[in-house]
PDB file of C-alpha atoms and ligand atoms in Angstrom:
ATOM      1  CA  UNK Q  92     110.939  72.994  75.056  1.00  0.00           C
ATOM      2  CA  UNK Q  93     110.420  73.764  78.767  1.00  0.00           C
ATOM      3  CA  UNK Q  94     108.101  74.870  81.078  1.00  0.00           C
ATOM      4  CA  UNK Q  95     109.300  77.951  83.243  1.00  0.00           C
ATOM      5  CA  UNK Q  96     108.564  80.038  86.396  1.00  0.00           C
ATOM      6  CA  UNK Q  97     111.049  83.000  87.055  1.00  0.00           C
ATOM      7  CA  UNK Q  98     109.544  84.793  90.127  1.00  0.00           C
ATOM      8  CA  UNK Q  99     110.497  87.195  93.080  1.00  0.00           C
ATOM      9  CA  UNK Q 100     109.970  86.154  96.715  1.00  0.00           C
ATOM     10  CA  UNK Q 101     110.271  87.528  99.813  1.00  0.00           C
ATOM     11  CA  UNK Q 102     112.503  85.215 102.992  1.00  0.00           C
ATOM     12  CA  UNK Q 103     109.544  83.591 103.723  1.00  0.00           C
ATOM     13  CA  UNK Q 104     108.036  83.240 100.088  1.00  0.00           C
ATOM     14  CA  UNK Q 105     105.600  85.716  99.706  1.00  0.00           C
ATOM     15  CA  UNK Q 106     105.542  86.804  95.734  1.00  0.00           C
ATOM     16  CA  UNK Q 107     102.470  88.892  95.362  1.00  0.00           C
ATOM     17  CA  UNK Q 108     102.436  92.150  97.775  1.00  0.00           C
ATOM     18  CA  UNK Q 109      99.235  92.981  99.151  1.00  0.00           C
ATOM     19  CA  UNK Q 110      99.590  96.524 100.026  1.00  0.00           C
ATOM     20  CA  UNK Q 111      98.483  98.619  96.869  1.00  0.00           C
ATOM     21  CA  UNK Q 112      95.979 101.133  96.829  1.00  0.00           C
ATOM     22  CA  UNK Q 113      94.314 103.232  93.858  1.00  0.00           C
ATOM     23  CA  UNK Q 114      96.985 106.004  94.045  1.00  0.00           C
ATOM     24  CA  UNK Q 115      99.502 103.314  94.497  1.00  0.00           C
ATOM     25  CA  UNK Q 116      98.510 100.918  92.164  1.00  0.00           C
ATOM     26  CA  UNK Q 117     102.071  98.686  92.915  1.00  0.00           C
ATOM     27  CA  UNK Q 118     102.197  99.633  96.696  1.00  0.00           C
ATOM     28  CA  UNK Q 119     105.383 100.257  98.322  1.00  0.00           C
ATOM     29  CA  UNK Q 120     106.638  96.753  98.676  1.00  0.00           C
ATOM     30  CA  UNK Q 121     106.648  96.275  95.052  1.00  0.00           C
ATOM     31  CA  UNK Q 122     110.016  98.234  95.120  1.00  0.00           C
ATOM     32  CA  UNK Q 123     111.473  96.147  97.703  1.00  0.00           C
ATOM     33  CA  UNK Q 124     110.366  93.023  96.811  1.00  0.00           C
ATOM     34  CA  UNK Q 125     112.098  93.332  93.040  1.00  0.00           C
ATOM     35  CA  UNK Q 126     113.985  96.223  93.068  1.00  0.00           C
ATOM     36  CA  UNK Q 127     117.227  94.554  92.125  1.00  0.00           C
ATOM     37  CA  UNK Q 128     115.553  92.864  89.079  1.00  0.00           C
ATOM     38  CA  UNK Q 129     113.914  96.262  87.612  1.00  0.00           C
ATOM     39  CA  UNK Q 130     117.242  98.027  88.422  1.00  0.00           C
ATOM     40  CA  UNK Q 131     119.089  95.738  86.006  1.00  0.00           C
ATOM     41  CA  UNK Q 132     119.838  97.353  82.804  1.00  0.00           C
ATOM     42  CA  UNK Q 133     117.822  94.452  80.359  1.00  0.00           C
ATOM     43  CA  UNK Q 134     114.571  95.054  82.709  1.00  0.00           C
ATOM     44  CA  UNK Q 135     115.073  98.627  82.102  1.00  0.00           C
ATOM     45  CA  UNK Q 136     115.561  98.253  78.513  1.00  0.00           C
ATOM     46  CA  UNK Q 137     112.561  95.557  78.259  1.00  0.00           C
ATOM     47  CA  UNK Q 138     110.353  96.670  80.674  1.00  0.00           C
ATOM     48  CA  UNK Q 139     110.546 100.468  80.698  1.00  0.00           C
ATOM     49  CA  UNK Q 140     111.660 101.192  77.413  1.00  0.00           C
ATOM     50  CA  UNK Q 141     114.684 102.471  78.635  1.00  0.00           C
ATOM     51  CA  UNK Q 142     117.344 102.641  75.773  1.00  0.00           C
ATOM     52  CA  UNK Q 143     120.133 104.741  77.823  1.00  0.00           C
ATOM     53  CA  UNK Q 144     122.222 101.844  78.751  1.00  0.00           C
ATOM     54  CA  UNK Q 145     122.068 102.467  82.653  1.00  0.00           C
ATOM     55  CA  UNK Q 146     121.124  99.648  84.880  1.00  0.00           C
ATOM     56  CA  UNK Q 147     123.266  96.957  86.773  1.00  0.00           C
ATOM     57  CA  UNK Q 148     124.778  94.393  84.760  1.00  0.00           C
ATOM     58  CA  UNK Q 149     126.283  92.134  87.328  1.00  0.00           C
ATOM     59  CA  UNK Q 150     124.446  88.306  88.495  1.00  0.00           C
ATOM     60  CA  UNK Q 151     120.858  89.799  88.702  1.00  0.00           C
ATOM     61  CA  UNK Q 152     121.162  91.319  85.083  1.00  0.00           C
ATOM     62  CA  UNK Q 153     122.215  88.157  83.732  1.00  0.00           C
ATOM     63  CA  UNK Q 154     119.082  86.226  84.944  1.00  0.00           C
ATOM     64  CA  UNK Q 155     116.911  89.216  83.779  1.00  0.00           C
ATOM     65  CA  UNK Q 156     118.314  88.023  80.292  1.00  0.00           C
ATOM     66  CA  UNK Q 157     117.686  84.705  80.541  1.00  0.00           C
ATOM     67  CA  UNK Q 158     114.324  85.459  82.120  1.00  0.00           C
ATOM     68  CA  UNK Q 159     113.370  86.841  78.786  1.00  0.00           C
ATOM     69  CA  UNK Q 160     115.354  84.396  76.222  1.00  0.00           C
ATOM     70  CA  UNK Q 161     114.085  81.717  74.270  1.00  0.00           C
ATOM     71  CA  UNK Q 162     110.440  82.228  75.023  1.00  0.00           C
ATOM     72  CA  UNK Q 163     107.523  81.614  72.851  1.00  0.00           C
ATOM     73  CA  UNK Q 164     103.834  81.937  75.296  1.00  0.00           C
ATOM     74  CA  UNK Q 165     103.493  82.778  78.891  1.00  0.00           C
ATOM     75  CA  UNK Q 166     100.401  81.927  80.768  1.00  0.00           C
ATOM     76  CA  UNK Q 167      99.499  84.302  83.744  1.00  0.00           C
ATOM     77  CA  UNK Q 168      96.554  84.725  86.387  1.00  0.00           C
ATOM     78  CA  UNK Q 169      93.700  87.154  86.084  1.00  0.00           C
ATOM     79  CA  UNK Q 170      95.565  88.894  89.428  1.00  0.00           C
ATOM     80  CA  UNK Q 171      98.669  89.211  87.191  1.00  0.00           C
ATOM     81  CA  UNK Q 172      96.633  91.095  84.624  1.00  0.00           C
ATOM     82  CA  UNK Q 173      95.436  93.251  87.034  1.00  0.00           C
ATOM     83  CA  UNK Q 174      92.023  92.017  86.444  1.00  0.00           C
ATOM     84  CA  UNK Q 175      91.123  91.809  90.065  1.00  0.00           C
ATOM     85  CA  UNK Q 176      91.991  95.493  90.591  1.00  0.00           C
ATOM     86  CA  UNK Q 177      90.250  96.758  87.685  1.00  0.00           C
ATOM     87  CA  UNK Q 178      87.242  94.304  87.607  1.00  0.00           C
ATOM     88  CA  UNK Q 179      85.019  96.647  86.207  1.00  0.00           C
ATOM     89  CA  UNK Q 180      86.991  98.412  83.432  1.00  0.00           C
ATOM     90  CA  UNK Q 181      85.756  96.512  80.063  1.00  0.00           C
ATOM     91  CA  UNK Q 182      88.731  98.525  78.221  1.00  0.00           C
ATOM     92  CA  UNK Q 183      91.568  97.585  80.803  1.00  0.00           C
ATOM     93  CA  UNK Q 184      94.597  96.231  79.296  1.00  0.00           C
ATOM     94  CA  UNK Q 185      96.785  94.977  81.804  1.00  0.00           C
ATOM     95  CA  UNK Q 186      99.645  96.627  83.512  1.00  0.00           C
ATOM     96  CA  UNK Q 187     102.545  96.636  81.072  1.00  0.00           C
ATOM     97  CA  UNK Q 188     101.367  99.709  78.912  1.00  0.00           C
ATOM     98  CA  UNK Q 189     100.978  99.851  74.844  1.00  0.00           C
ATOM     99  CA  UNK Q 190     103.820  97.989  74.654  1.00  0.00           C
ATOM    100  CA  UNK Q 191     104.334  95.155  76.789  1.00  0.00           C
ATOM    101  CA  UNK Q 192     107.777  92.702  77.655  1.00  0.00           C
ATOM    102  CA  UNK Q 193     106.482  89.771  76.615  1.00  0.00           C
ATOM    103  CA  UNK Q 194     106.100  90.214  72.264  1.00  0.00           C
ATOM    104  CA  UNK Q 195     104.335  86.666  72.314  1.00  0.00           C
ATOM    105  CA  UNK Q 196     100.985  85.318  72.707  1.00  0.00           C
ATOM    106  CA  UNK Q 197     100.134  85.552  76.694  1.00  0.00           C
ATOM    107  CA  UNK Q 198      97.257  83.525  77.974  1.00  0.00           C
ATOM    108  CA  UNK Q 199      95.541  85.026  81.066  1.00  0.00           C
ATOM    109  CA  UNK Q 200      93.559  82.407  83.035  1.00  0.00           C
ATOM    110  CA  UNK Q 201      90.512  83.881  84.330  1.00  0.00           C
ATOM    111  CA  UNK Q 202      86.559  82.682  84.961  1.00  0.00           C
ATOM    112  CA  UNK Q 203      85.347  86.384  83.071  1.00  0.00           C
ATOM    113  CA  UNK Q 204      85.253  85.614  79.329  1.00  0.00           C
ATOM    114  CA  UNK Q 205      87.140  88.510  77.602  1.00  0.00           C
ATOM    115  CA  UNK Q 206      87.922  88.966  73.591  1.00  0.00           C
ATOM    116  CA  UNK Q 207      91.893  89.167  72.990  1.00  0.00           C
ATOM    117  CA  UNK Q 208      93.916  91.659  72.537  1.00  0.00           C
ATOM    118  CA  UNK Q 209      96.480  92.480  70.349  1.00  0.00           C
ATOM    119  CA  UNK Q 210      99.266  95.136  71.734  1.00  0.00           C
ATOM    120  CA  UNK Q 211     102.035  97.109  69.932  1.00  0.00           C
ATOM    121  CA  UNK Q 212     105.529  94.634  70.322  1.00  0.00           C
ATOM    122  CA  UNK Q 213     104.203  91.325  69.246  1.00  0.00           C
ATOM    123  CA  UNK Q 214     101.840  90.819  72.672  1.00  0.00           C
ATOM    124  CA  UNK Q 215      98.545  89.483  72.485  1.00  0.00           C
ATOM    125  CA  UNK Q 216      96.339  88.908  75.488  1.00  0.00           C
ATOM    126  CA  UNK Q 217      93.980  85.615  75.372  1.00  0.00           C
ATOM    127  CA  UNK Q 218      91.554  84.822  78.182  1.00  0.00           C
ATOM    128  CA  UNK Q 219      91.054  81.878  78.871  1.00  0.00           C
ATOM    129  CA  UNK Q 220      89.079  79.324  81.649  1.00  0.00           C
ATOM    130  CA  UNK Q 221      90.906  76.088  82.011  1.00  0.00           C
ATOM    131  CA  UNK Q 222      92.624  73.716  83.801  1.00  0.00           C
ATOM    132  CA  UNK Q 223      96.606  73.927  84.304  1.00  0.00           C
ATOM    133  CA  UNK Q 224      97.307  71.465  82.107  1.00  0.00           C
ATOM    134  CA  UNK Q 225      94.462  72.537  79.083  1.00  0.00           C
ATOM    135  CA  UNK Q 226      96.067  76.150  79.587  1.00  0.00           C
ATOM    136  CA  UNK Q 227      99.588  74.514  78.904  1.00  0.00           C
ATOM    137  CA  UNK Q 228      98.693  72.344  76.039  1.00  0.00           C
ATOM    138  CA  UNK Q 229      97.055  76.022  74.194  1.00  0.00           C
ATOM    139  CA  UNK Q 230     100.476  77.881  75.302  1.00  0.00           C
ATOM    140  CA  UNK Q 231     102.412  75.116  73.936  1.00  0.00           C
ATOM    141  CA  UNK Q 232     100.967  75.313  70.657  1.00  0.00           C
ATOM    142  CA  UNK Q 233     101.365  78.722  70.573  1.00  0.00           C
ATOM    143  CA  UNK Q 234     105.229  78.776  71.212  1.00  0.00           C
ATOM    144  CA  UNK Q 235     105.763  76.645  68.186  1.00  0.00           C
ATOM    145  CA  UNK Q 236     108.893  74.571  69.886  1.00  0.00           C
ATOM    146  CA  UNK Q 237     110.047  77.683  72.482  1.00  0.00           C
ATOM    147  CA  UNK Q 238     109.635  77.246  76.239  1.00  0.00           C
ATOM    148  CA  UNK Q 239     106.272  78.594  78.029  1.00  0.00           C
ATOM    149  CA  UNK Q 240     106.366  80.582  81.500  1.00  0.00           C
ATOM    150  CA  UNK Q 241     104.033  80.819  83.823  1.00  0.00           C
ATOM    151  CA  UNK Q 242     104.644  84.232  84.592  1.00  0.00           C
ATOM    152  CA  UNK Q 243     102.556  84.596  87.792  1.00  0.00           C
ATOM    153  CA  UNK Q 244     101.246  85.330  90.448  1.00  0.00           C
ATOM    154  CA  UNK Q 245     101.661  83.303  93.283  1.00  0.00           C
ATOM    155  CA  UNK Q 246      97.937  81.299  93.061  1.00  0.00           C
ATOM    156  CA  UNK Q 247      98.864  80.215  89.314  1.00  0.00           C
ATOM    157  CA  UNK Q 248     102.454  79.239  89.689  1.00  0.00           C
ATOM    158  CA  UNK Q 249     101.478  77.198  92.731  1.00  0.00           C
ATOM    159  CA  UNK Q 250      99.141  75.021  91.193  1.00  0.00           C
ATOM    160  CA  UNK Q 251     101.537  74.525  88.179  1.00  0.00           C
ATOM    161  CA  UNK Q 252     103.782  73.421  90.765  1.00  0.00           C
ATOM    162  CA  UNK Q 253     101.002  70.796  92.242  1.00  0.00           C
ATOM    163  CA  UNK Q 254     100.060  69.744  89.230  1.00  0.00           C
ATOM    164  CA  UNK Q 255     103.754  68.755  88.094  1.00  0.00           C
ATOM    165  CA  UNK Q 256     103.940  70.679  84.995  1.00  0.00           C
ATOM    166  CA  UNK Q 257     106.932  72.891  85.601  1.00  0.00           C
ATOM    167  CA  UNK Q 258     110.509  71.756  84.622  1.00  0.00           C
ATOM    168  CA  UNK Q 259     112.056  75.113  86.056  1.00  0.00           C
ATOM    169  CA  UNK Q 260     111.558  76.686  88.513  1.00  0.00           C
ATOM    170  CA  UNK Q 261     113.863  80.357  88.872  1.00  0.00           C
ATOM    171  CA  UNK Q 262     112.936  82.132  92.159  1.00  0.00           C
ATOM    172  CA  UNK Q 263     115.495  85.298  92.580  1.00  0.00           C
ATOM    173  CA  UNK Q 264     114.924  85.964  96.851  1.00  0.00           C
ATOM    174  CA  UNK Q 265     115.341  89.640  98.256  1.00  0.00           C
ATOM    175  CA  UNK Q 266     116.788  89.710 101.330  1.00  0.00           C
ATOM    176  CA  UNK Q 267     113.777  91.589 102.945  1.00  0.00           C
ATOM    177  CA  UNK Q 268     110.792  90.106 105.210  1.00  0.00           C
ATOM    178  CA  UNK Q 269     107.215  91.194 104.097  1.00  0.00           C
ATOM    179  CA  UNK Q 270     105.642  89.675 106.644  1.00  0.00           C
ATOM    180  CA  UNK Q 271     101.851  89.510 103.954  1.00  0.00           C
ATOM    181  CA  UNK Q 272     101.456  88.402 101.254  1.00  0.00           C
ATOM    182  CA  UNK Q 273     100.747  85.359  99.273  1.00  0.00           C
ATOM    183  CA  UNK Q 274     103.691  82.124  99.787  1.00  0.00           C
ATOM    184  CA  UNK Q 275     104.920  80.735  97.184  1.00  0.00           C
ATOM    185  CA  UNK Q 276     106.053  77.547  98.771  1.00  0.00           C
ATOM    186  CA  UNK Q 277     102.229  76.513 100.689  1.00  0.00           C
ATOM    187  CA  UNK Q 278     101.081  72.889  99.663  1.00  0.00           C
ATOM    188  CA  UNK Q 279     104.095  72.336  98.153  1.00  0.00           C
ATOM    189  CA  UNK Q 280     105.981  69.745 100.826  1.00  0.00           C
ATOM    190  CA  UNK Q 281     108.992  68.195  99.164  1.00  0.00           C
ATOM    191  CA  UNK Q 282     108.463  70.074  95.879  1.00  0.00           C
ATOM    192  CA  UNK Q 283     112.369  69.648  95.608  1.00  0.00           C
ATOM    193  CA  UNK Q 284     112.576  65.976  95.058  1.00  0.00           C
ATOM    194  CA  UNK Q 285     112.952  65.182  91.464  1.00  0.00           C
ATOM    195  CA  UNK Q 286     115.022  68.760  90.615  1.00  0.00           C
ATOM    196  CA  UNK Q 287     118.085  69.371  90.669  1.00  0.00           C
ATOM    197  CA  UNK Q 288     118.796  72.440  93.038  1.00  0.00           C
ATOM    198  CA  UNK Q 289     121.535  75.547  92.552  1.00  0.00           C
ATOM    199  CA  UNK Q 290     121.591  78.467  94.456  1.00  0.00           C
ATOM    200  CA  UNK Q 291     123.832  81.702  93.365  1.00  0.00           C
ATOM    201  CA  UNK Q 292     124.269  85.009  95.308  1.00  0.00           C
ATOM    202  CA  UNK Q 293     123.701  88.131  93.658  1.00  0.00           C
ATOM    203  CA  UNK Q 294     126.206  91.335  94.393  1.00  0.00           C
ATOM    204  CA  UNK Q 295     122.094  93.091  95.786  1.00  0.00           C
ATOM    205  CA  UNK Q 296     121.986  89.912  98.081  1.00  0.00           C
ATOM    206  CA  UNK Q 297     119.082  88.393  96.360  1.00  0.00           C
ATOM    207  CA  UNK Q 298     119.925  84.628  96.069  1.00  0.00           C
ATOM    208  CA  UNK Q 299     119.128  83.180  92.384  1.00  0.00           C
ATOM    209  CA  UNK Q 300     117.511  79.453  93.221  1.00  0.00           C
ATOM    210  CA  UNK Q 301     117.263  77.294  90.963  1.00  0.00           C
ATOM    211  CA  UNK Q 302     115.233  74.103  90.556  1.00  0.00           C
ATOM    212  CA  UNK Q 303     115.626  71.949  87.119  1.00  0.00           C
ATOM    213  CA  UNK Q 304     114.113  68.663  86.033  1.00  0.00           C
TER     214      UNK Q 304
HETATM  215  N1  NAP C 924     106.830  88.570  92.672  1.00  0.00           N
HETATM  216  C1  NAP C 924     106.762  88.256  91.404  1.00  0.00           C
HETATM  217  O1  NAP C 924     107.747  87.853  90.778  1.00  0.00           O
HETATM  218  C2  NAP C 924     105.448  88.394  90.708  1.00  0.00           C
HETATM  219  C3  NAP C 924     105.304  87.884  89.424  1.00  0.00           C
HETATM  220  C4  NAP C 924     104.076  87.991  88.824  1.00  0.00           C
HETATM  221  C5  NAP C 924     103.032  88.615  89.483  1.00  0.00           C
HETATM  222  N2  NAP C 924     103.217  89.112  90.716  1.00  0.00           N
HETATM  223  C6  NAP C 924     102.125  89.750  91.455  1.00  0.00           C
HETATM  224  O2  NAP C 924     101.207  88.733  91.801  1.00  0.00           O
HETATM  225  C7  NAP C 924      99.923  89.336  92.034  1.00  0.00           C
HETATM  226  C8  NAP C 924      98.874  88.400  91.464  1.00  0.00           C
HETATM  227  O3  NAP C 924      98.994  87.127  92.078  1.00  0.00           O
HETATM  228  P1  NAP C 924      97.759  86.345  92.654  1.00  0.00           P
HETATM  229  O4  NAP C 924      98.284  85.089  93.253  1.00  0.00           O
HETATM  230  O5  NAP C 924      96.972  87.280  93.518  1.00  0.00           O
HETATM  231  O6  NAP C 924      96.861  86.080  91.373  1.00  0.00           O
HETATM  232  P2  NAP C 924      97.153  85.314  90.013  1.00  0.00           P
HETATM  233  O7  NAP C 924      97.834  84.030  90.292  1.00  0.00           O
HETATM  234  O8  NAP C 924      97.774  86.235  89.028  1.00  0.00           O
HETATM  235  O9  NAP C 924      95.673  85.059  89.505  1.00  0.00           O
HETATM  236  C9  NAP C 924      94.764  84.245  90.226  1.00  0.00           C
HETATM  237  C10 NAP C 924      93.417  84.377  89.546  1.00  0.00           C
HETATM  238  O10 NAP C 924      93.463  83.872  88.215  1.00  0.00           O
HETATM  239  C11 NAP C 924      92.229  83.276  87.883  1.00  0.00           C
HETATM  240  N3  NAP C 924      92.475  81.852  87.640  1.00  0.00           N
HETATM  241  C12 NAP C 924      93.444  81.088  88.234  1.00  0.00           C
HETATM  242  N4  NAP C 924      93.388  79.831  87.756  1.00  0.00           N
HETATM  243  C13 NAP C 924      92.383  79.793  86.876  1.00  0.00           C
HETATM  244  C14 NAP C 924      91.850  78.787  86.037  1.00  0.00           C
HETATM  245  N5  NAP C 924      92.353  77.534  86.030  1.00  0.00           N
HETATM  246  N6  NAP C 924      90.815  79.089  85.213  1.00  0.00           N
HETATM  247  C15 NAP C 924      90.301  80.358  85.208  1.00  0.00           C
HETATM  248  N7  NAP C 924      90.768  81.360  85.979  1.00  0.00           N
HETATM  249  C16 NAP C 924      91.788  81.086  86.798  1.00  0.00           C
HETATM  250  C17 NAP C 924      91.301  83.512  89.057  1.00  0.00           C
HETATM  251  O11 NAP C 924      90.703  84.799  88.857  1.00  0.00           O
HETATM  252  P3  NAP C 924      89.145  85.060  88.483  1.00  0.00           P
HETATM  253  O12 NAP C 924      88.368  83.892  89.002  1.00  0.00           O
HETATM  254  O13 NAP C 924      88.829  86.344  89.187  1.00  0.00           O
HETATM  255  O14 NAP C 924      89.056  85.230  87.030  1.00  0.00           O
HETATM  256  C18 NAP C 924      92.296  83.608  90.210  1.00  0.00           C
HETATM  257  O15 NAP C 924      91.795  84.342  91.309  1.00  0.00           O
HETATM  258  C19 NAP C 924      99.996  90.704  91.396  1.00  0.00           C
HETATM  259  O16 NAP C 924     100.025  91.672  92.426  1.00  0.00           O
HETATM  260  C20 NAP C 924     101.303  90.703  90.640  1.00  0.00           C
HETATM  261  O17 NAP C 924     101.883  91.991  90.609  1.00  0.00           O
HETATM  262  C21 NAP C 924     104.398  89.008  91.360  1.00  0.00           C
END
């Protein structure tokens, strides 16, 4: 039973883009940033609902598997949710549609108290206020002996990260600069020590990092 991160970064580390608008909702770096991952046939499948069999099925499409395998919770941030763009929307449901990836309990962290929400699939949405480690002891429970990821964004995986409760870490990096954003890697000097580290190149060029405890 593990705890996991799978995220996309930019060269520098920046995992969240900053660049949407209201008619944009993802912005235009979105599609940079991890358009190898959602142009794998399993994200397709998973994410879209897209049961035509097209989608890349090279190194990228086998950590989109395994980014999805063996999972029973995922704890995200309010950002994540899309809570911070919709603030004022008592009936907004997150980002992923009726149907949503994850089929498991998901536990948003965020200070505004919400009732849960149960989605078509097997997702439901808690809200939650508490400390990394509370959050990870409810998620825990939840997955019943599967592994828990901290899905994102940046601000939540990072203090998972400082507070030492992640035993891996899966950062797939596009070969593009953002230049803004939020970094993955701030406050984090010599994160490394204590995980082993892999690195494997994906035929898009995003390299497939891998830190394990
Ligand atoms: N590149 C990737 O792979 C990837 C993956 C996932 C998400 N994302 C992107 O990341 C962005 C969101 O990232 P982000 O860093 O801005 O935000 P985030 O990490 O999703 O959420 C941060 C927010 O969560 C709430 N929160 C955090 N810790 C809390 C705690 N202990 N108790 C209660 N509430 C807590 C706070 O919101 P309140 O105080 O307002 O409630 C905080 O501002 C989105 O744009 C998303 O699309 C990217």
């Amino acid at each position: 039973m593990a705890v996991r991160v799978d995220l996309n970064i930019s060269l520098y580390g920046f995992a969240p883009t900053t660049d949407q608008t209201p008619e944009n909702p993802f912005g235009e770096d979105w599609s940079r940033l991890v358009g190898a991952y959602a142009a794998t046939r399993t994200f397709r499948e998973r994410v879209f609902h897209d049961t035509s069999g097209e989608g890349t099925t090279g190194v990228d499409d086998e950590y989109a598997k395994a980014y999805f395998a063996e999972l029973g919770a995922e704890i995200m941030g309010a950002g994540m949710f899309g809570l911070h763009n919709f603030p004022d929307d008592p009936d907004w449901r997150g980002w992923w549609g009726e149907e949503p990836p994850f089929r498991i309990p998901v536990f948003v962290l965020t200070h505004r108290a919400r009732p849960s929400i149960e989605m078509a699939g097997g997702t439901t949405f808690h809200f939650l206020s508490a400390t990394p480690r509370e959050a990870l002891d409810r998620a825990l429970e939840a997955a019943a002996g599967k592994d828990v990821r901290v899905g994102g964004g940046a601000t939540v995986v990072r203090d998972f990260l400082k507070a030492g409760l992640v035993d891996h870490l899966h950062v797939a990096i596009a070969p593009i600069l953002l230049g803004r954003g939020i970094r993955l890697w701030d406050d984090l000097r010599g994160l490394e020590s204590g995980y082993d580290v892999t690195a494997e190149t994906a035929e898009s060029g995003a390299i497939h990092l891998t830190f394990r405890r």
